[in-house]
Short mmCIF file of C-alpha atoms in Angstrom, two decimals:
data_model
loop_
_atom_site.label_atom_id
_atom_site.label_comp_id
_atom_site.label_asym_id
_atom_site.label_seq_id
_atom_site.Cartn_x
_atom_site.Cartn_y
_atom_site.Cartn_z
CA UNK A 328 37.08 -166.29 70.92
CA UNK A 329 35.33 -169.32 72.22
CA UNK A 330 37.97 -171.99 73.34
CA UNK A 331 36.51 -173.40 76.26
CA UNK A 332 33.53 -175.52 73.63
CA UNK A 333 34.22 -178.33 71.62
CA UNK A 334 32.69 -178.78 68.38
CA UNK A 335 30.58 -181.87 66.87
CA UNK A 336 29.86 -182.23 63.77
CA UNK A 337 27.95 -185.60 62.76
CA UNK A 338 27.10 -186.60 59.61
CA UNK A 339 24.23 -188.63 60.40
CA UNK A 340 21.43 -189.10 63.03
CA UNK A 341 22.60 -191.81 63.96
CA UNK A 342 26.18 -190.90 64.45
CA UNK A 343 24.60 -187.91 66.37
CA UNK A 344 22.71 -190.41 68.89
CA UNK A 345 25.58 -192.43 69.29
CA UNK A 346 27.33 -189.54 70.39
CA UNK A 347 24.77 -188.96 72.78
CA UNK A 348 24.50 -192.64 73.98
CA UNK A 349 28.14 -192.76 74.89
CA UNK A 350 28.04 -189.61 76.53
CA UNK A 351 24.98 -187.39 77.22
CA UNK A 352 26.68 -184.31 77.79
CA UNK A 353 27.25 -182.40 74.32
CA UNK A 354 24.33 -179.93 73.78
CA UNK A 355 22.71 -179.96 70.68
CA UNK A 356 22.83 -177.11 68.37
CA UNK A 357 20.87 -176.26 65.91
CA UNK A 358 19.96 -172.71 64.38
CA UNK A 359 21.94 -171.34 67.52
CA UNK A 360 19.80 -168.28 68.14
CA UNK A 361 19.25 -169.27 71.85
CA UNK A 362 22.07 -171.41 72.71
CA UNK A 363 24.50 -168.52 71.28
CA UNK A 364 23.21 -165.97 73.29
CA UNK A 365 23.32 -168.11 76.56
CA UNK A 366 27.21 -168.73 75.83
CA UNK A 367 27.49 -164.91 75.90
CA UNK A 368 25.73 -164.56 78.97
CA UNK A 369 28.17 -167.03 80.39
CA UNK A 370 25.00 -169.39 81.16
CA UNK A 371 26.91 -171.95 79.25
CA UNK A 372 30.49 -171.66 79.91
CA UNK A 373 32.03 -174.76 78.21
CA UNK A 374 31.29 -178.32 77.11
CA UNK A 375 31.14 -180.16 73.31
CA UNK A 376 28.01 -178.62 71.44
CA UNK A 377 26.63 -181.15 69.28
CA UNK A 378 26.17 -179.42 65.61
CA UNK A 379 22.72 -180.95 64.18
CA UNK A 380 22.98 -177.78 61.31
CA UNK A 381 24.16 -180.66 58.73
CA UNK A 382 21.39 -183.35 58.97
CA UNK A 383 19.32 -183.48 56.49
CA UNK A 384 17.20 -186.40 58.08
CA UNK A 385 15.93 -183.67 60.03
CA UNK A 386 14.79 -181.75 57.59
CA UNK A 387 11.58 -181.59 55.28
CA UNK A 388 7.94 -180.65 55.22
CA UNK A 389 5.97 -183.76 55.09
CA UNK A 390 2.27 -182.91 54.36
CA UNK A 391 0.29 -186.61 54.79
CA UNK A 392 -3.01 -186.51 54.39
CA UNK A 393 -3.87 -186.88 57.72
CA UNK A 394 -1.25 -184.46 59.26
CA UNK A 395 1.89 -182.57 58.72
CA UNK A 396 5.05 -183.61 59.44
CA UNK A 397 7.99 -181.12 59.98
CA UNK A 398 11.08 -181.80 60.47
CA UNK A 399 12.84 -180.38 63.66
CA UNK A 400 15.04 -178.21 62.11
CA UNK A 401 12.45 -176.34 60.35
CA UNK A 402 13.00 -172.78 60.43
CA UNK A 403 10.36 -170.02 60.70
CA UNK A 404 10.81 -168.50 57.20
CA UNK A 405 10.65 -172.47 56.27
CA UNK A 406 7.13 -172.77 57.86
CA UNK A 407 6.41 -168.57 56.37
CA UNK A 408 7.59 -169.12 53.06
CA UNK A 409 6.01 -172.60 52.27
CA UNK A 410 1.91 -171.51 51.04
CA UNK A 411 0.55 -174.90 51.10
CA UNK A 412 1.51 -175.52 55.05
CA UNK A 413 1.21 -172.22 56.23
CA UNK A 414 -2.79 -172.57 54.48
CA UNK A 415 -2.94 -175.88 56.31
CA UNK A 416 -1.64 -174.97 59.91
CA UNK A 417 -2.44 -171.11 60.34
CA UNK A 418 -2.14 -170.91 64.02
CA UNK A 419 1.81 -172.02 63.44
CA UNK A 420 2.14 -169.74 60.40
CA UNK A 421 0.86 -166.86 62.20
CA UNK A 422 3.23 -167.84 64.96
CA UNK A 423 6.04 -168.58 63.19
CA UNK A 424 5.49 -164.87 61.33
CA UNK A 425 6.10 -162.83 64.43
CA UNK A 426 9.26 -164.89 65.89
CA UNK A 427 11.94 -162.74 66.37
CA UNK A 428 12.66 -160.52 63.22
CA UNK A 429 13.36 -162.11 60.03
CA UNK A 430 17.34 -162.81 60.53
CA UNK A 431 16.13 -164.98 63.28
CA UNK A 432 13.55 -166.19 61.65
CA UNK A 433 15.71 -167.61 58.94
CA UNK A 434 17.70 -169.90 61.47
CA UNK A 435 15.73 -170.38 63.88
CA UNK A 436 14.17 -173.78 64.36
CA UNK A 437 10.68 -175.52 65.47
CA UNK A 438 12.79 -178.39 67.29
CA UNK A 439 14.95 -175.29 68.90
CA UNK A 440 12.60 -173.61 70.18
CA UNK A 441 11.00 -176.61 71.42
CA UNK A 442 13.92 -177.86 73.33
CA UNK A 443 14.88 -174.52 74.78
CA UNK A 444 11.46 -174.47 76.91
CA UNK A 445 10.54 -170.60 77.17
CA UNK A 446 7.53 -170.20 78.77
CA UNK A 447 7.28 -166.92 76.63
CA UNK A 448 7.84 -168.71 73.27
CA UNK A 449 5.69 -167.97 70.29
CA UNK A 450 5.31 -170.99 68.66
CA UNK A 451 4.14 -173.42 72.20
CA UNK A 452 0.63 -172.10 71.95
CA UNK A 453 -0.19 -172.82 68.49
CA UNK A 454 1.03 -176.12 68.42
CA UNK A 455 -0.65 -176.72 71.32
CA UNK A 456 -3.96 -175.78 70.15
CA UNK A 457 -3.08 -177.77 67.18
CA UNK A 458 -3.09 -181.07 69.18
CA UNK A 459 0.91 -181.24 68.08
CA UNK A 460 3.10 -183.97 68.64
CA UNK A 461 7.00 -184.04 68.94
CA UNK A 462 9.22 -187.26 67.91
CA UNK A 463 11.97 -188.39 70.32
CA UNK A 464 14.70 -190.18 69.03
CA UNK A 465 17.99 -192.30 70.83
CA UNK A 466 19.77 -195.47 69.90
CA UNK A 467 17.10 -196.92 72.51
CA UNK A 468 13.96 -196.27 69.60
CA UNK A 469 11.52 -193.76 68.36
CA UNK A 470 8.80 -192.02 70.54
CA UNK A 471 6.22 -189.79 70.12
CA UNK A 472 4.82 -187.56 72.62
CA UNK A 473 2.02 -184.92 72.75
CA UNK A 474 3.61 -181.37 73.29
CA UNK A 475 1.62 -180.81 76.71
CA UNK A 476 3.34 -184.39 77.97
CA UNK A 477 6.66 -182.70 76.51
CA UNK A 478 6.64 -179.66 77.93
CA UNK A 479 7.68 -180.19 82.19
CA UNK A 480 8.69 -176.94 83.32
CA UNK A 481 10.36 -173.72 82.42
CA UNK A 482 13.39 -174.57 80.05
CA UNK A 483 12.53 -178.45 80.93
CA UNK A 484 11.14 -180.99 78.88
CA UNK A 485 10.67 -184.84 78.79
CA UNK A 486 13.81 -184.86 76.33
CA UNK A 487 16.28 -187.35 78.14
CA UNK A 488 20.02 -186.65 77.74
CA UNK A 489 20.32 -189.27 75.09
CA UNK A 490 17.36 -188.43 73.06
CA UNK A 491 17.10 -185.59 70.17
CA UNK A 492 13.67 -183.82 68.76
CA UNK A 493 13.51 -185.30 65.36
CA UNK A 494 10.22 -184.46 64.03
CA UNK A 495 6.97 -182.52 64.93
CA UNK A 496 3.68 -183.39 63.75
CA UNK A 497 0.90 -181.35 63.72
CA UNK A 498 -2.81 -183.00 63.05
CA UNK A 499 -4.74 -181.25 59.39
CA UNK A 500 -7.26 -179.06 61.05
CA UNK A 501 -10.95 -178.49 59.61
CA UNK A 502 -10.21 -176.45 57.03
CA UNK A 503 -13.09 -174.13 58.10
CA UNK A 504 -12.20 -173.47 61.90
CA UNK A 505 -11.69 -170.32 63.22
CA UNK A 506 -8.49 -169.76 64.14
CA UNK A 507 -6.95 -167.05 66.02
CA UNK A 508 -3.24 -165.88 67.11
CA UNK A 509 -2.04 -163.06 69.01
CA UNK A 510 1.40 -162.14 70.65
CA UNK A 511 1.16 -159.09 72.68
CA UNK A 512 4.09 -157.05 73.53
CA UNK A 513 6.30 -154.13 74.13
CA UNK A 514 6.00 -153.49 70.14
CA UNK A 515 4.65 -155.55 67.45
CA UNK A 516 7.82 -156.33 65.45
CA UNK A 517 10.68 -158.76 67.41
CA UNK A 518 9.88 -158.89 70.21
CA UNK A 519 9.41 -161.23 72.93
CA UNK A 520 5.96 -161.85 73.76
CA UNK A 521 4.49 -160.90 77.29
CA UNK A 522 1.15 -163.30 76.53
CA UNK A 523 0.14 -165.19 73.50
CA UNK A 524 -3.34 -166.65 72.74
CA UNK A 525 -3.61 -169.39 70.07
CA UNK A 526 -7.12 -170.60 69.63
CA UNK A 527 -9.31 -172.37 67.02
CA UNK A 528 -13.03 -174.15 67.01
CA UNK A 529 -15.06 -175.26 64.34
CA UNK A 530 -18.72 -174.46 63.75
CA UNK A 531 -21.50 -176.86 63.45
CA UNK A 532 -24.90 -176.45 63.31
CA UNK A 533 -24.82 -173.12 64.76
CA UNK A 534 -22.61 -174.33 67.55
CA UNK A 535 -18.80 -174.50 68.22
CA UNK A 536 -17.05 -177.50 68.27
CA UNK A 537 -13.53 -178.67 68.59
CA UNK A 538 -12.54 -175.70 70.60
CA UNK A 539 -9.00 -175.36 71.31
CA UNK A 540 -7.47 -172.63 73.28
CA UNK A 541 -3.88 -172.41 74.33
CA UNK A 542 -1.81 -169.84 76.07
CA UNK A 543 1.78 -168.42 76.70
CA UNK A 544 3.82 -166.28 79.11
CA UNK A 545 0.92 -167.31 81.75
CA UNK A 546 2.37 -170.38 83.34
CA UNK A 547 5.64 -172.42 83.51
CA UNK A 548 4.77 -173.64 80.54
CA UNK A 549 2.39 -173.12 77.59
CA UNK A 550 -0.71 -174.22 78.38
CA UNK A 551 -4.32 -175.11 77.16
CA UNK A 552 -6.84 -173.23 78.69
CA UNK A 553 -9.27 -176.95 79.30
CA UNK A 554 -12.21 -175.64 81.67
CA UNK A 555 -12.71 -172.42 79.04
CA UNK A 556 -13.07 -174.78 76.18
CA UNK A 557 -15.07 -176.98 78.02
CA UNK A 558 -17.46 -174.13 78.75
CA UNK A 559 -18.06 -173.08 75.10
CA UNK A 560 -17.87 -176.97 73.54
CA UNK A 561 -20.69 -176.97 72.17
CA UNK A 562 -22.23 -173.67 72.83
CA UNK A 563 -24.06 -171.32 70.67
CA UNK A 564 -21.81 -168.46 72.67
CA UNK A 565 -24.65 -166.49 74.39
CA UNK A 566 -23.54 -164.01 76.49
CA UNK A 567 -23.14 -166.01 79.78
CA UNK A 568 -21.34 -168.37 77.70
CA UNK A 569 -18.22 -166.10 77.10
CA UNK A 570 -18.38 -164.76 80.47
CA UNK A 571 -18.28 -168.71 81.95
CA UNK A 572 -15.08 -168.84 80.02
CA UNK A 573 -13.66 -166.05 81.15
CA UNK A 574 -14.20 -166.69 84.61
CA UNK A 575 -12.89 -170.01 83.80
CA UNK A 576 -9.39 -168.63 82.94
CA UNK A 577 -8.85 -167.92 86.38
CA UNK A 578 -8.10 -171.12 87.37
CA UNK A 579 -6.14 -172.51 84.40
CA UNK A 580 -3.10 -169.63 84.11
CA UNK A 581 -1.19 -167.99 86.99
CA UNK A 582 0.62 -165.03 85.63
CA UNK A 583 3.87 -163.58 87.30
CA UNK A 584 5.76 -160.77 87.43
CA UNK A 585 8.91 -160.40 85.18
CA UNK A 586 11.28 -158.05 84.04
CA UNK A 587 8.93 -158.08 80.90
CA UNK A 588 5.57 -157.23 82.23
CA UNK A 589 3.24 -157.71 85.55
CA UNK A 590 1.05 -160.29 86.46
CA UNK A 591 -1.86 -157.67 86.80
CA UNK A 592 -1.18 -156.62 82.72
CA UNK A 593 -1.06 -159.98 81.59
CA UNK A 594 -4.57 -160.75 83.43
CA UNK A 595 -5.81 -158.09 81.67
CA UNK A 596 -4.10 -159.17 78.60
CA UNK A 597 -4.93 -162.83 78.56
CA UNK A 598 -8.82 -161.78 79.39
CA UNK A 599 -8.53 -159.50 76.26
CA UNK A 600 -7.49 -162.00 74.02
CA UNK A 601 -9.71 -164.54 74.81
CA UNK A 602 -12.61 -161.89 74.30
CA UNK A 603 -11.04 -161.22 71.01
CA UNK A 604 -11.11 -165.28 70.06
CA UNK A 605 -15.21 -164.94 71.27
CA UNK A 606 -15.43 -162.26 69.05
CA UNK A 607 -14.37 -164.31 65.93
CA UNK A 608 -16.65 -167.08 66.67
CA UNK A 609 -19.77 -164.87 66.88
CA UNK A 610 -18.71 -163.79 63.46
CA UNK A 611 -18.24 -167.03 62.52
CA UNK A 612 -21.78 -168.16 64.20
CA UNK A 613 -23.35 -165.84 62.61
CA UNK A 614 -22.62 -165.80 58.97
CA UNK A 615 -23.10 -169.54 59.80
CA UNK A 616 -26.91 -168.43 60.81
CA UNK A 617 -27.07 -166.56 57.97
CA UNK A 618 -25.94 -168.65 54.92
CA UNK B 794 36.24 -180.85 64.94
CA UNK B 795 38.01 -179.37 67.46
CA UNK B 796 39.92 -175.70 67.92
CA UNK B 797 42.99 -176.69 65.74
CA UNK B 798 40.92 -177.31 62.61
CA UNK B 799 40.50 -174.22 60.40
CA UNK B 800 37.60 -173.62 59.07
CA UNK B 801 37.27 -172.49 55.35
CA UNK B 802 34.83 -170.02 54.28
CA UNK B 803 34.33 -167.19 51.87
CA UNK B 804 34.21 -163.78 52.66
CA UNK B 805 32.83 -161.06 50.24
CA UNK B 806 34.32 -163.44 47.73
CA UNK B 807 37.82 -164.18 49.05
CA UNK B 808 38.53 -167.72 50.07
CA UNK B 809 39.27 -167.54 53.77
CA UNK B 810 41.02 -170.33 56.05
CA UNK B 811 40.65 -169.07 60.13
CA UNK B 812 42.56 -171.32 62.28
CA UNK B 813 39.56 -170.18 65.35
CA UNK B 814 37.76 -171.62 67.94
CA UNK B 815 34.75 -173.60 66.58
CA UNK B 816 31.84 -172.19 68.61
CA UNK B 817 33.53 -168.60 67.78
CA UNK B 818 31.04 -165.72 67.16
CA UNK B 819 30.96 -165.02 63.14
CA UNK B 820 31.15 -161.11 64.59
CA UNK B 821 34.04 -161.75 66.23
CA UNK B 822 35.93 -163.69 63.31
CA UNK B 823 35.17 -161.06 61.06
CA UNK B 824 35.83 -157.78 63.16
CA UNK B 825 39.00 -159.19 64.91
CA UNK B 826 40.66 -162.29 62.80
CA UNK B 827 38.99 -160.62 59.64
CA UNK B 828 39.73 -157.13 60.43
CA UNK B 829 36.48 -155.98 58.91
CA UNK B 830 34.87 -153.97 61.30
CA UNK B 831 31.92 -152.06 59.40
CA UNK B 832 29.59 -155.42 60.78
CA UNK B 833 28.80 -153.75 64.17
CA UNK B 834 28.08 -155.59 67.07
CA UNK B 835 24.93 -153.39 69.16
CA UNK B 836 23.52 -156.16 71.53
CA UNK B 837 25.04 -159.10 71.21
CA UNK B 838 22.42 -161.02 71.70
CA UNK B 839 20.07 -161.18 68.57
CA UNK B 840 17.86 -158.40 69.39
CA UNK B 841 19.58 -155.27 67.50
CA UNK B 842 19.97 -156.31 63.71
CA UNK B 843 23.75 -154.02 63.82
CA UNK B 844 25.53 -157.71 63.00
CA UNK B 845 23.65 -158.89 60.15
CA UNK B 846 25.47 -160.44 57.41
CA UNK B 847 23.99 -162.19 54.42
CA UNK B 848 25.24 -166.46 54.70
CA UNK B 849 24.77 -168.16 51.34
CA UNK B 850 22.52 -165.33 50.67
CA UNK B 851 20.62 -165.46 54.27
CA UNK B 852 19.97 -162.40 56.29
CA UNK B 853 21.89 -163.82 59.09
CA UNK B 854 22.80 -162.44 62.65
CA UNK B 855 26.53 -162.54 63.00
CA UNK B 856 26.82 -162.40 67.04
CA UNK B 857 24.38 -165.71 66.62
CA UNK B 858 26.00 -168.18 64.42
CA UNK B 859 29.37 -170.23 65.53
CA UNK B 860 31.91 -170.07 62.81
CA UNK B 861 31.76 -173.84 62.41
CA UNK B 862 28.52 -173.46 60.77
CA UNK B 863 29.97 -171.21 58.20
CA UNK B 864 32.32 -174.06 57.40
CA UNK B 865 32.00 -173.80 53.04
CA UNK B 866 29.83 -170.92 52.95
CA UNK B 867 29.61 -167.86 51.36
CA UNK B 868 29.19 -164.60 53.56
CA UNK B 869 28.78 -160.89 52.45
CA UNK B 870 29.29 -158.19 54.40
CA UNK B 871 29.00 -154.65 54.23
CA UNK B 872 32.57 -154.16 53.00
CA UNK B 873 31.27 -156.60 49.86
CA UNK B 874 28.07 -155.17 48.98
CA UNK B 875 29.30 -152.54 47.19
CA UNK B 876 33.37 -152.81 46.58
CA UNK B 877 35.48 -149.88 47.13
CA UNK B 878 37.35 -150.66 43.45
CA UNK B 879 33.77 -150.54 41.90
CA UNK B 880 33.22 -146.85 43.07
CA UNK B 881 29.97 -146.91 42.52
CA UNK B 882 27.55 -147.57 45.99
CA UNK B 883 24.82 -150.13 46.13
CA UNK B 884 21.31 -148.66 45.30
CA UNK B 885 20.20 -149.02 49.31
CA UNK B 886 23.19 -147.25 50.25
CA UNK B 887 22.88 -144.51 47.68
CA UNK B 888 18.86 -144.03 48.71
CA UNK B 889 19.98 -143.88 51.99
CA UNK B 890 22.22 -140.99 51.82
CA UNK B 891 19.81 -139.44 49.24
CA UNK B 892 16.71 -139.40 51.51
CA UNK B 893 18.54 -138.55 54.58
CA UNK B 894 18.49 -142.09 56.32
CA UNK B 895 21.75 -142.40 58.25
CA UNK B 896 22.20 -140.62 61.30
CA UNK B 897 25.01 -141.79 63.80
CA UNK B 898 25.35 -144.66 61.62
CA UNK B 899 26.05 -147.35 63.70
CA UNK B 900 22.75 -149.61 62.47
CA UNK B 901 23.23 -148.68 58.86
CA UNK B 902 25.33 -151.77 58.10
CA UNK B 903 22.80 -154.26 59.10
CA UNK B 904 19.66 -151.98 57.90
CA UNK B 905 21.59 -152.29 54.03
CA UNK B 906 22.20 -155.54 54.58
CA UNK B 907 18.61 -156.09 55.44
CA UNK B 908 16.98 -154.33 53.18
CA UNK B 909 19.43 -155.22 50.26
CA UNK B 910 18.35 -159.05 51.28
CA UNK B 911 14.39 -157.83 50.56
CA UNK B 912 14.90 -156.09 47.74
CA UNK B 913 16.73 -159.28 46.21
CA UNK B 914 13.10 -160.95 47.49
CA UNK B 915 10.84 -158.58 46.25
CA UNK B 916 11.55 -155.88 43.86
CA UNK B 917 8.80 -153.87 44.49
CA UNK B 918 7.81 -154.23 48.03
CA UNK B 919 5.05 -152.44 50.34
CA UNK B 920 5.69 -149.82 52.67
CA UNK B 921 4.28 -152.76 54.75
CA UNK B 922 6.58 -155.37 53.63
CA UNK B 923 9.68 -153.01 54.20
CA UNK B 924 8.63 -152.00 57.80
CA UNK B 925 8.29 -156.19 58.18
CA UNK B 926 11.67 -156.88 56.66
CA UNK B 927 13.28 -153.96 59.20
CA UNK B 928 11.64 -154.87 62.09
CA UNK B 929 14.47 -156.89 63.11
CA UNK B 930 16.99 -153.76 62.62
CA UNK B 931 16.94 -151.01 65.77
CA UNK B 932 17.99 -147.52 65.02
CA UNK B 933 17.32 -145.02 67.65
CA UNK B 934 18.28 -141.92 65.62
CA UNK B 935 16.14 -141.52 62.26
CA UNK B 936 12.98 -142.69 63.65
CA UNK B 937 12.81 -144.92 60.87
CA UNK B 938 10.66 -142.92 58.16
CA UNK B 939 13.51 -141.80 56.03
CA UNK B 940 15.49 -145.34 56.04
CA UNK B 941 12.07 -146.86 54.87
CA UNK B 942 11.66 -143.98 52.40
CA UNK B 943 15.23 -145.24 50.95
CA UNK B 944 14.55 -148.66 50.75
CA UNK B 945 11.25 -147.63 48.19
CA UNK B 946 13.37 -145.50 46.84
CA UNK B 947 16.18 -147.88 46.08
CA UNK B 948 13.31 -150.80 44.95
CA UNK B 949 12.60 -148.17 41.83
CA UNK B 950 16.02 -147.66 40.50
CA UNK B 951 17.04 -149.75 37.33
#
């Protein structure tokens, strides 16, 4: 049994940021399906573990007219289960469908998976694409930062000791983009992803607009793929079109290899997916021609 | 909260007071302190399903949640699904042995749990929907064909 942790339990945020301001040591804990597993590892090996399970201030589904507001200890079923956000933000529904299997799903959080800074995690690249924002908290005030300012490194993030994720807000998207999300991997149920491709543009006037295109298990981080979206902005996505953006790729992600997968595979991979994403937007272009 | 403070919780509906380590595994309280050792522990580290438990009524992965959070909650094991004084087996658990579905056994725990947890859900679910709820639960014996067989099987008993 575990006696080398101590235990936290606040009541409050603000008894929880206290804690924190006094001393920034305790981790905070939330759905535990990370943090547990790195106690068994002996990754963590002892300290106080700061128990957020209990606040209910970070809680909630928010939906604003203008964007979507969820609180950071949202869990993936939470996001699943609720129809009118998971018709507003697909990209994070479809993400938030094929994290881990449904027990982990279930307790899981957003704000967790957040903090915990996988390059590999499912839920980066849709929020990215989805222009997200994350809320930082302390005694010092509230903050809000974008989620590619947030993300630093592998397993780092602009969090500072004192601060805790409170909220995430995600931006309404056109409600008629095309929007497309794929986590490749050893299998298709639980499993943890080798590369990930969340992307979404809008049409107009025959052309797409808005694009957004954002990738994971590529980089240190998740990241938005910024020259390919600048090379079909616009576009009616003729052939050399897809094929600038492709190319474009090869500057923007630098696979590795893992004990999960090459860096030659997830080339091929993160090519493939991005063809896929054309794909849907010649559909979309073209029933737009048509109607 | 620190290791001298029990924590209360119930366990396939006995009131339970563990005088534990907070960030204790729930597997561990309720294999060793618990003595109820049909939860299995596979991986250990979330990716096996042999630990699930329901919490409050929440497929749950035992070897991932500290006891602390179970402070006031309600969890059901395998041992509770189907009481031994009740002589009678849950419909999963029945389908399971009916259609063949248990092999060496050692996932069968957290597939009933699992698929006991869907079938509270959904009373009719897909083939689909079944293969979804499971995905989360390894076996490396059946091949997985007969245990979702069961679980449609148990979904049209009365």
């Amino acid at each position: 049994m575990r006696s080398t942790f101590g235990w936290f339990r606040p009541r409050t945020l603000d008894e929880s940021l206290a804690r924190l301001a006094e001393d920034p040591a305790p981790v905070p804990i939330a759905g535990g399906t990370n943090l547990m597993v790195q106690m068994t590892e002996g990754v963590l090996r002892d300290g106080e573990l700061l128990d957020l399970s209990g606040l209910e201030e970070m809680r909630g589904i928010e939906l604003a007219a203008d964007e979507t507001r969820l609180g950071a200890l949202t869990t993936y079923t939470d996001v699943v289960s609720h129809g009118p956000l998971a018709g507003r933000h697909r990209l994070l529904a479809a993400a938030a469908a094929v994290s881990g299997g449904w027990a982990i799903r279930n307790r899981g959080t957003l704000g967790g998976n957040l903090a915990n800074g996988s390059p590999t995690a499912d839920t980066p690249p849709a929020l990215l694409a989805s222009d997200a924002r994350v809320e930082l908290a302390s005694l010092r005030g509230r903050r809000w930062v974008g989620l590619g300012d947030f993300q630093t490194g592998p397993r780092r993030t602009l969090r500072a000791a004192d601060e805790l994720i409170t909220r995430i807000a995600v931006p309404v998207p056109p409600a008629r983009a095309v929007c497309f999300y794929r986590k490749v991997g050893t299998r298709r149920g639980q499993v943890i992803g080798k590369v990930c491709l969340a992307a979404r543009a809008e049409i107009a006037d025959g052309r797409l607009a808005g694009v957004r295109i954002a990738l994971g298990g590529v980089a240190p981080t998740a990241v938005r793929a910024r020259q390919a979206e600048s090379c079909l902005e616009g576009k009616e996505l003729g052939r050399s079109d897809g094929i600038d953006a492709l190319d474009a790729l090869l500057d923007e992600i630098a696979p590795v290899d893992d004990a999960r997968s090459t860096a030659s595979y997830r080339w091929r991979v993160a090519r493939a997916l991005l063809e896929q994403f054309l794909e849907s937007c010649r559909s979309a272009l073209e029933k737009s021609s048509g109607s | 909260m620190t290791a001298a403070t029990p924590i209360e919780l119930t366990v396939n509906g006995v009131p339970r007071r563990v005088g534990i380590p907070p960030a204790s595994r729930l597997v561990d309280v309720l294999r060793d302190a618990l003595g109820l050792t049909g939860t299995k522990e596979g991986c250990g580290e979330g990716a096996c399903g042999a630990c699930s438990v329901l919490i409050d009524g929440v497929l749950s992965l035992s070897c991932l949640v500290p006891v602390a959070q179970c402070h006031g909650a309600s969890i059901v094991t395998i041992e509770g699904l189907a009481p031994a004084e009740l002589r009678r087996l849950a419909p999963v658990q029945r389908a399971l042995l009916e259609a063949g579905g248990v092999q060496c056994g050692f996932c069968t725990p957290g597939v009933v749990l699992a698929a006991h947890a869907l079938l509270q859900a959904r009373s009719r679910p897909t083939l689909e929907e079944i293969r979804r709820a499971l995905a989360g639960n390894l076996c490396r014996c059946t091949g997985y064909t007969a245990i979702c067989e069961a679980v449609a099987r148990a979904a049209t008993e009365p």
